[in-house]
Short mmCIF file of C-alpha atoms and ligand atoms in Angstrom, two decimals:
data_model
loop_
_atom_site.label_atom_id
_atom_site.label_comp_id
_atom_site.label_asym_id
_atom_site.label_seq_id
_atom_site.Cartn_x
_atom_site.Cartn_y
_atom_site.Cartn_z
CA MET A 114 14.09 26.71 3.89
CA ALA A 115 14.64 24.16 1.16
CA LEU A 116 15.94 20.66 1.77
CA ILE A 117 18.45 19.37 -0.78
CA ILE A 118 19.11 15.65 -1.22
CA ARG A 119 22.49 15.83 -2.84
CA GLY A 120 24.34 13.64 -5.29
CA GLY A 121 22.33 10.43 -5.24
CA LYS A 122 21.38 8.21 -8.16
CA VAL A 123 17.79 9.34 -8.70
CA VAL A 124 15.07 6.92 -9.86
CA THR A 125 12.50 9.48 -10.96
CA MET A 126 9.54 7.19 -11.83
CA ASP A 127 8.49 9.90 -14.28
CA ALA A 128 6.70 9.13 -17.55
CA ARG A 129 10.00 8.28 -19.23
CA GLN A 130 11.20 6.18 -16.28
CA GLU A 131 14.33 8.26 -16.26
CA ILE A 132 17.22 7.39 -13.94
CA LEU A 133 19.71 10.18 -13.27
CA ALA A 134 23.23 9.03 -12.42
CA GLU A 135 23.88 11.89 -10.04
CA ALA A 136 21.41 14.61 -9.17
CA ASP A 137 20.20 16.97 -6.49
CA ILE A 138 16.57 16.94 -5.39
CA VAL A 139 15.20 20.18 -3.98
CA ILE A 140 12.25 20.01 -1.61
CA ASN A 141 10.45 23.13 -0.48
CA ASP A 142 7.41 23.15 1.83
CA ASP A 143 7.05 19.35 1.57
CA LEU A 144 7.03 19.41 -2.24
CA ILE A 145 9.73 18.41 -4.70
CA VAL A 146 10.32 21.63 -6.64
CA GLY A 147 13.04 20.33 -8.91
CA ILE A 148 15.62 17.67 -9.73
CA TYR A 149 18.87 19.13 -10.98
CA PRO A 150 21.58 16.97 -12.55
CA LYS A 151 25.15 17.51 -11.38
CA ALA A 152 24.76 20.15 -8.70
CA ASN A 153 22.95 22.74 -10.83
CA VAL A 154 20.65 23.81 -8.02
CA PRO A 155 19.42 27.39 -8.61
CA PRO A 156 20.98 29.94 -6.25
CA GLU A 157 17.71 30.67 -4.40
CA TYR A 158 17.74 27.13 -2.94
CA GLN A 159 21.46 26.90 -2.26
CA ALA A 160 21.19 27.85 1.39
CA GLY A 161 19.01 24.88 2.24
CA GLN A 162 19.59 21.96 4.55
CA VAL A 163 21.62 19.28 2.74
CA LEU A 164 21.35 15.49 2.98
CA ASP A 165 24.34 13.79 1.42
CA ALA A 166 23.11 10.92 -0.79
CA GLN A 167 26.33 10.18 -2.68
CA GLY A 168 26.66 6.48 -3.36
CA LEU A 169 22.96 5.98 -2.54
CA ILE A 170 19.87 5.42 -4.65
CA VAL A 171 17.05 7.92 -4.12
CA LEU A 172 13.59 6.74 -5.12
CA PRO A 173 9.94 7.18 -4.15
CA GLY A 174 8.84 5.30 -1.03
CA PHE A 175 7.35 1.83 -1.39
CA CYS A 176 3.67 1.21 -0.60
CA ASN A 177 2.43 -1.74 1.40
CA ALA A 178 -0.92 -2.15 -0.30
CA HIS A 179 -2.45 -4.52 2.24
CA SER A 180 -1.58 -4.99 5.86
CA HIS A 181 -2.92 -5.79 9.30
CA VAL A 182 0.11 -4.15 10.77
CA ALA A 183 -0.62 -4.86 14.44
CA MET A 184 -0.53 -8.59 13.61
CA THR A 185 3.25 -8.25 13.62
CA MET A 186 2.80 -9.41 17.22
CA LEU A 187 1.23 -12.68 16.07
CA ARG A 188 3.97 -13.39 13.53
CA GLY A 189 4.87 -17.06 13.34
CA MET A 190 1.67 -18.25 15.05
CA ALA A 191 -0.20 -21.06 13.37
CA ASP A 192 1.80 -22.10 10.34
CA ASP A 193 0.80 -24.71 7.79
CA LEU A 194 -2.95 -24.17 7.93
CA PRO A 195 -5.40 -23.15 5.21
CA LEU A 196 -6.92 -19.67 5.58
CA LYS A 197 -10.22 -20.85 7.08
CA ASP A 198 -8.61 -22.87 9.88
CA TRP A 199 -5.87 -20.30 10.39
CA LEU A 200 -8.46 -17.54 10.90
CA GLU A 201 -11.23 -19.40 12.70
CA LYS A 202 -9.22 -21.73 14.91
CA ARG A 203 -6.09 -19.74 15.68
CA ILE A 204 -6.05 -16.07 14.73
CA TRP A 205 -9.53 -14.82 15.60
CA PRO A 206 -9.48 -16.55 19.04
CA ALA A 207 -6.03 -15.06 19.74
CA GLU A 208 -7.16 -11.59 18.61
CA GLU A 209 -9.98 -11.65 21.16
CA HIS A 210 -7.27 -11.31 23.81
CA LEU A 211 -5.62 -8.27 22.26
CA SER A 212 -6.19 -4.99 24.06
CA ARG A 213 -6.38 -1.54 22.56
CA GLU A 214 -2.86 -0.91 23.83
CA ASP A 215 -1.56 -4.15 22.27
CA VAL A 216 -2.82 -2.97 18.89
CA TYR A 217 -1.09 0.38 19.32
CA TRP A 218 2.30 -1.17 20.13
CA GLY A 219 1.93 -3.89 17.51
CA ALA A 220 1.14 -1.26 14.90
CA LEU A 221 4.10 0.85 15.94
CA LEU A 222 6.42 -2.16 15.72
CA GLY A 223 5.11 -3.17 12.29
CA MET A 224 5.37 0.38 10.97
CA THR A 225 8.94 0.64 12.24
CA GLU A 226 9.79 -2.45 10.22
CA MET A 227 8.04 -1.03 7.17
CA ILE A 228 9.93 2.26 7.35
CA ARG A 229 13.22 0.39 7.74
CA SER A 230 12.41 -1.36 4.45
CA GLY A 231 11.64 1.87 2.61
CA ILE A 232 7.85 1.65 2.91
CA THR A 233 6.34 5.10 3.36
CA SER A 234 2.65 4.30 2.75
CA MET A 235 0.40 1.48 3.83
CA ALA A 236 -3.22 0.39 3.55
CA ASP A 237 -4.36 -1.30 6.74
CA MET A 238 -7.44 -3.08 8.00
CA TYR A 239 -7.92 -4.03 11.66
CA PHE A 240 -9.88 -3.51 14.87
CA TYR A 241 -9.01 -0.72 17.33
CA ALA A 242 -8.15 1.00 14.05
CA GLU A 243 -7.92 4.38 15.78
CA GLU A 244 -4.85 2.99 17.57
CA VAL A 245 -3.35 2.16 14.17
CA ALA A 246 -4.14 5.73 13.15
CA ARG A 247 -2.55 7.10 16.30
CA ALA A 248 0.63 5.08 15.67
CA SER A 249 0.69 6.26 12.02
CA LYS A 250 0.42 9.86 13.09
CA GLU A 251 3.22 9.54 15.60
CA ILE A 252 5.64 7.66 13.36
CA GLY A 253 4.87 9.72 10.24
CA ILE A 254 3.91 6.99 7.77
CA ARG A 255 1.19 7.70 5.19
CA ALA A 256 -1.78 5.43 5.85
CA LEU A 257 -5.15 4.40 4.48
CA ILE A 258 -6.86 2.89 7.50
CA GLY A 259 -10.04 0.86 7.80
CA ARG A 260 -11.90 -0.85 10.62
CA GLY A 261 -12.69 -4.40 9.46
CA ILE A 262 -16.46 -4.76 9.01
CA PHE A 263 -18.08 -8.16 9.61
CA ASN A 264 -21.67 -9.50 9.53
CA LYS A 265 -21.33 -10.93 12.99
CA ILE A 266 -20.53 -7.55 14.56
CA TRP A 267 -22.18 -5.36 11.95
CA ASP A 268 -23.50 -2.60 14.24
CA LYS A 269 -20.33 -2.33 16.26
CA SER A 270 -17.90 -2.50 13.33
CA LEU A 271 -19.93 -0.01 11.31
CA ALA A 272 -20.20 2.45 14.20
CA GLU A 273 -16.45 2.16 14.77
CA SER A 274 -15.78 2.75 11.06
CA LEU A 275 -17.80 5.96 11.21
CA ALA A 276 -16.10 7.07 14.42
CA LEU A 277 -12.74 6.42 12.75
CA TYR A 278 -13.79 8.60 9.85
CA ASP A 279 -14.96 11.41 12.14
CA ALA A 280 -11.79 11.40 14.20
CA TRP A 281 -9.06 10.56 11.71
CA GLN A 282 -9.89 11.51 8.13
CA ASN A 283 -7.10 13.82 6.87
CA GLN A 284 -5.27 13.84 10.20
CA GLY A 285 -1.49 13.65 10.58
CA GLU A 286 -0.94 16.66 8.28
CA GLY A 287 -3.16 14.96 5.70
CA ARG A 288 -1.20 11.69 5.66
CA ILE A 289 -4.01 9.65 7.21
CA SER A 290 -7.16 8.77 5.34
CA VAL A 291 -9.95 6.35 6.07
CA ALA A 292 -11.38 3.49 4.02
CA LEU A 293 -14.45 1.35 4.54
CA ALA A 294 -13.17 -2.18 5.08
CA PRO A 295 -15.78 -4.90 4.70
CA HIS A 296 -13.62 -7.91 5.54
CA ALA A 297 -14.53 -10.21 2.64
CA PRO A 298 -17.47 -11.52 0.61
CA TYR A 299 -17.52 -14.59 2.90
CA SER A 300 -17.71 -12.57 6.12
CA CYS A 301 -20.19 -9.90 4.91
CA THR A 302 -23.47 -10.96 3.26
CA PRO A 303 -24.53 -9.29 -0.03
CA ASN A 304 -27.11 -7.04 1.63
CA TYR A 305 -24.48 -5.75 4.04
CA LEU A 306 -22.04 -5.23 1.19
CA GLU A 307 -24.75 -3.23 -0.54
CA LYS A 308 -25.03 -1.01 2.54
CA VAL A 309 -21.26 -0.50 2.55
CA ALA A 310 -21.47 0.54 -1.12
CA MET A 311 -24.11 3.15 -0.28
CA LEU A 312 -22.01 4.45 2.57
CA ALA A 313 -18.95 4.66 0.28
CA ALA A 314 -21.07 6.82 -2.02
CA ASP A 315 -22.31 9.04 0.81
CA LEU A 316 -18.94 9.61 2.43
CA LYS A 317 -16.87 9.40 -0.78
CA LEU A 318 -14.60 6.78 0.78
CA PRO A 319 -12.66 4.01 -0.91
CA VAL A 320 -13.34 0.37 -0.04
CA HIS A 321 -10.62 -2.05 1.08
CA ILE A 322 -11.58 -5.73 1.01
CA HIS A 323 -10.15 -9.28 0.76
CA LEU A 324 -11.25 -10.83 -2.51
CA ALA A 325 -11.05 -14.27 -4.16
CA GLU A 326 -8.30 -15.30 -1.77
CA THR A 327 -8.92 -19.06 -1.72
CA ARG A 328 -10.50 -21.63 -3.98
CA TYR A 329 -12.83 -22.46 -1.08
CA GLU A 330 -14.12 -18.86 -0.99
CA VAL A 331 -14.89 -18.92 -4.71
CA GLU A 332 -16.64 -22.31 -4.54
CA GLU A 333 -18.75 -21.30 -1.52
CA CYS A 334 -19.72 -18.01 -3.14
CA GLN A 335 -20.75 -19.74 -6.35
CA ARG A 336 -22.72 -22.36 -4.41
CA GLU A 337 -24.56 -19.79 -2.30
CA TYR A 338 -25.10 -16.93 -4.74
CA GLY A 339 -24.34 -18.40 -8.17
CA LEU A 340 -21.63 -15.79 -8.68
CA THR A 341 -17.88 -15.51 -8.23
CA PRO A 342 -16.81 -13.15 -5.42
CA VAL A 343 -15.75 -10.55 -8.02
CA ALA A 344 -19.08 -10.75 -9.86
CA LEU A 345 -20.89 -10.55 -6.52
CA LEU A 346 -19.09 -7.31 -5.57
CA ASP A 347 -19.92 -5.94 -9.01
CA LYS A 348 -23.59 -6.83 -8.54
CA VAL A 349 -23.97 -5.26 -5.10
CA GLY A 350 -22.44 -1.99 -6.29
CA ILE A 351 -19.17 -2.04 -4.37
CA LEU A 352 -17.16 -1.73 -7.60
CA ASP A 353 -18.94 1.53 -8.44
CA TYR A 354 -16.46 3.17 -6.04
CA PRO A 355 -12.66 3.07 -5.76
CA VAL A 356 -11.77 -0.40 -4.47
CA LEU A 357 -8.53 -1.87 -3.18
CA ALA A 358 -8.88 -5.66 -3.36
CA ALA A 359 -6.37 -7.85 -1.54
CA HIS A 360 -5.15 -11.24 -2.76
CA CYS A 361 -7.30 -11.87 -5.91
CA VAL A 362 -5.73 -15.30 -6.31
CA HIS A 363 -8.58 -17.27 -7.85
CA LEU A 364 -9.97 -15.29 -10.78
CA SER A 365 -11.77 -16.36 -13.94
CA PRO A 366 -11.03 -14.53 -17.21
CA HIS A 367 -14.43 -12.86 -16.75
CA ASP A 368 -13.44 -11.72 -13.23
CA ILE A 369 -10.28 -10.16 -14.66
CA ASP A 370 -12.39 -8.32 -17.26
CA ILE A 371 -14.61 -6.94 -14.49
CA LEU A 372 -11.63 -5.85 -12.39
CA ALA A 373 -10.08 -4.10 -15.38
CA ARG A 374 -13.30 -2.42 -16.49
CA ARG A 375 -14.02 -1.24 -12.95
CA ARG A 376 -10.42 -0.12 -12.45
CA VAL A 377 -10.10 -2.09 -9.21
CA LEU A 378 -6.68 -1.85 -7.56
CA VAL A 379 -5.38 -5.32 -6.79
CA ALA A 380 -2.99 -5.77 -3.86
CA HIS A 381 -0.61 -8.66 -4.53
CA ASN A 382 0.14 -10.62 -1.34
CA PRO A 383 2.56 -13.35 -2.35
CA ILE A 384 3.95 -14.09 1.11
CA SER A 385 0.55 -14.48 2.72
CA ASN A 386 -0.65 -16.55 -0.25
CA ALA A 387 2.37 -18.82 0.12
CA LYS A 388 2.14 -19.09 3.91
CA LEU A 389 -1.49 -20.20 3.77
CA GLY A 390 -1.11 -22.22 0.58
CA SER A 391 -3.83 -20.08 -1.02
CA GLY A 392 -2.26 -20.21 -4.46
CA ILE A 393 -0.52 -17.91 -6.92
CA ALA A 394 -2.30 -14.81 -8.24
CA PRO A 395 -2.58 -14.57 -12.06
CA LEU A 396 -0.33 -11.52 -12.22
CA LYS A 397 0.44 -11.71 -15.91
CA ALA A 398 -3.21 -11.88 -16.89
CA LEU A 399 -4.02 -9.03 -14.51
ZN1 ZN B 181 -5.59 -9.29 4.88
#
């Protein structure tokens, strides 16, 4: 039976960016079959379940393009530190004490907050990622989930990424999908990034990574490899596949050209960038 969302102001996000002052949306078998201005719903759908949206705005769900949703539990820890100290001195040591169950409840809490804010999709990267997947399935959010991959725990994090793929790809009525999530160019060496690229090709999976987040990262990368983090990813083949790159704060004009040419999706993370004093992403240029 059809579901009718009745009488709301509808932000269609169609090619013409049309906004309808008052319209009915008809959903059948999980698909929008039509949007009918002023109660002109065809008779075959009339008998459906009705949600009254008068006085409300109806629009597509928001997407949180980069999260570590279970970290909701660590909110407010370790303010006023640069990324390197925040991660190495405070966050990573604290995360060593988190159990599988902690990650499940933290994820569920974070997702509840997202849904309350109108977020219906998220892209997440964390450990015990199958617990994040389990929480996503239960709460009904759409999720792209990756197990963070690091040099230091390469074998373990890679094995867990593959196990995540085996168990969770297309689960939750197709809402859950899996990404490969090499943490960053500073926590995965180029030869490991190259292996991730090959795996992305084999499994046809997207890659979710932190990129050019701090000036320090860019300087270190240039010192060690003679390339910016963006150019390094391009060189090792990661950008041959669909990539979701978080932060992208410190980019050269050449980096921006590469990102555009390779059609990399950039996740803008202004709150995180402000909290850690990482800088302001060049949104206009992007
Ligand atoms: Zn992140």
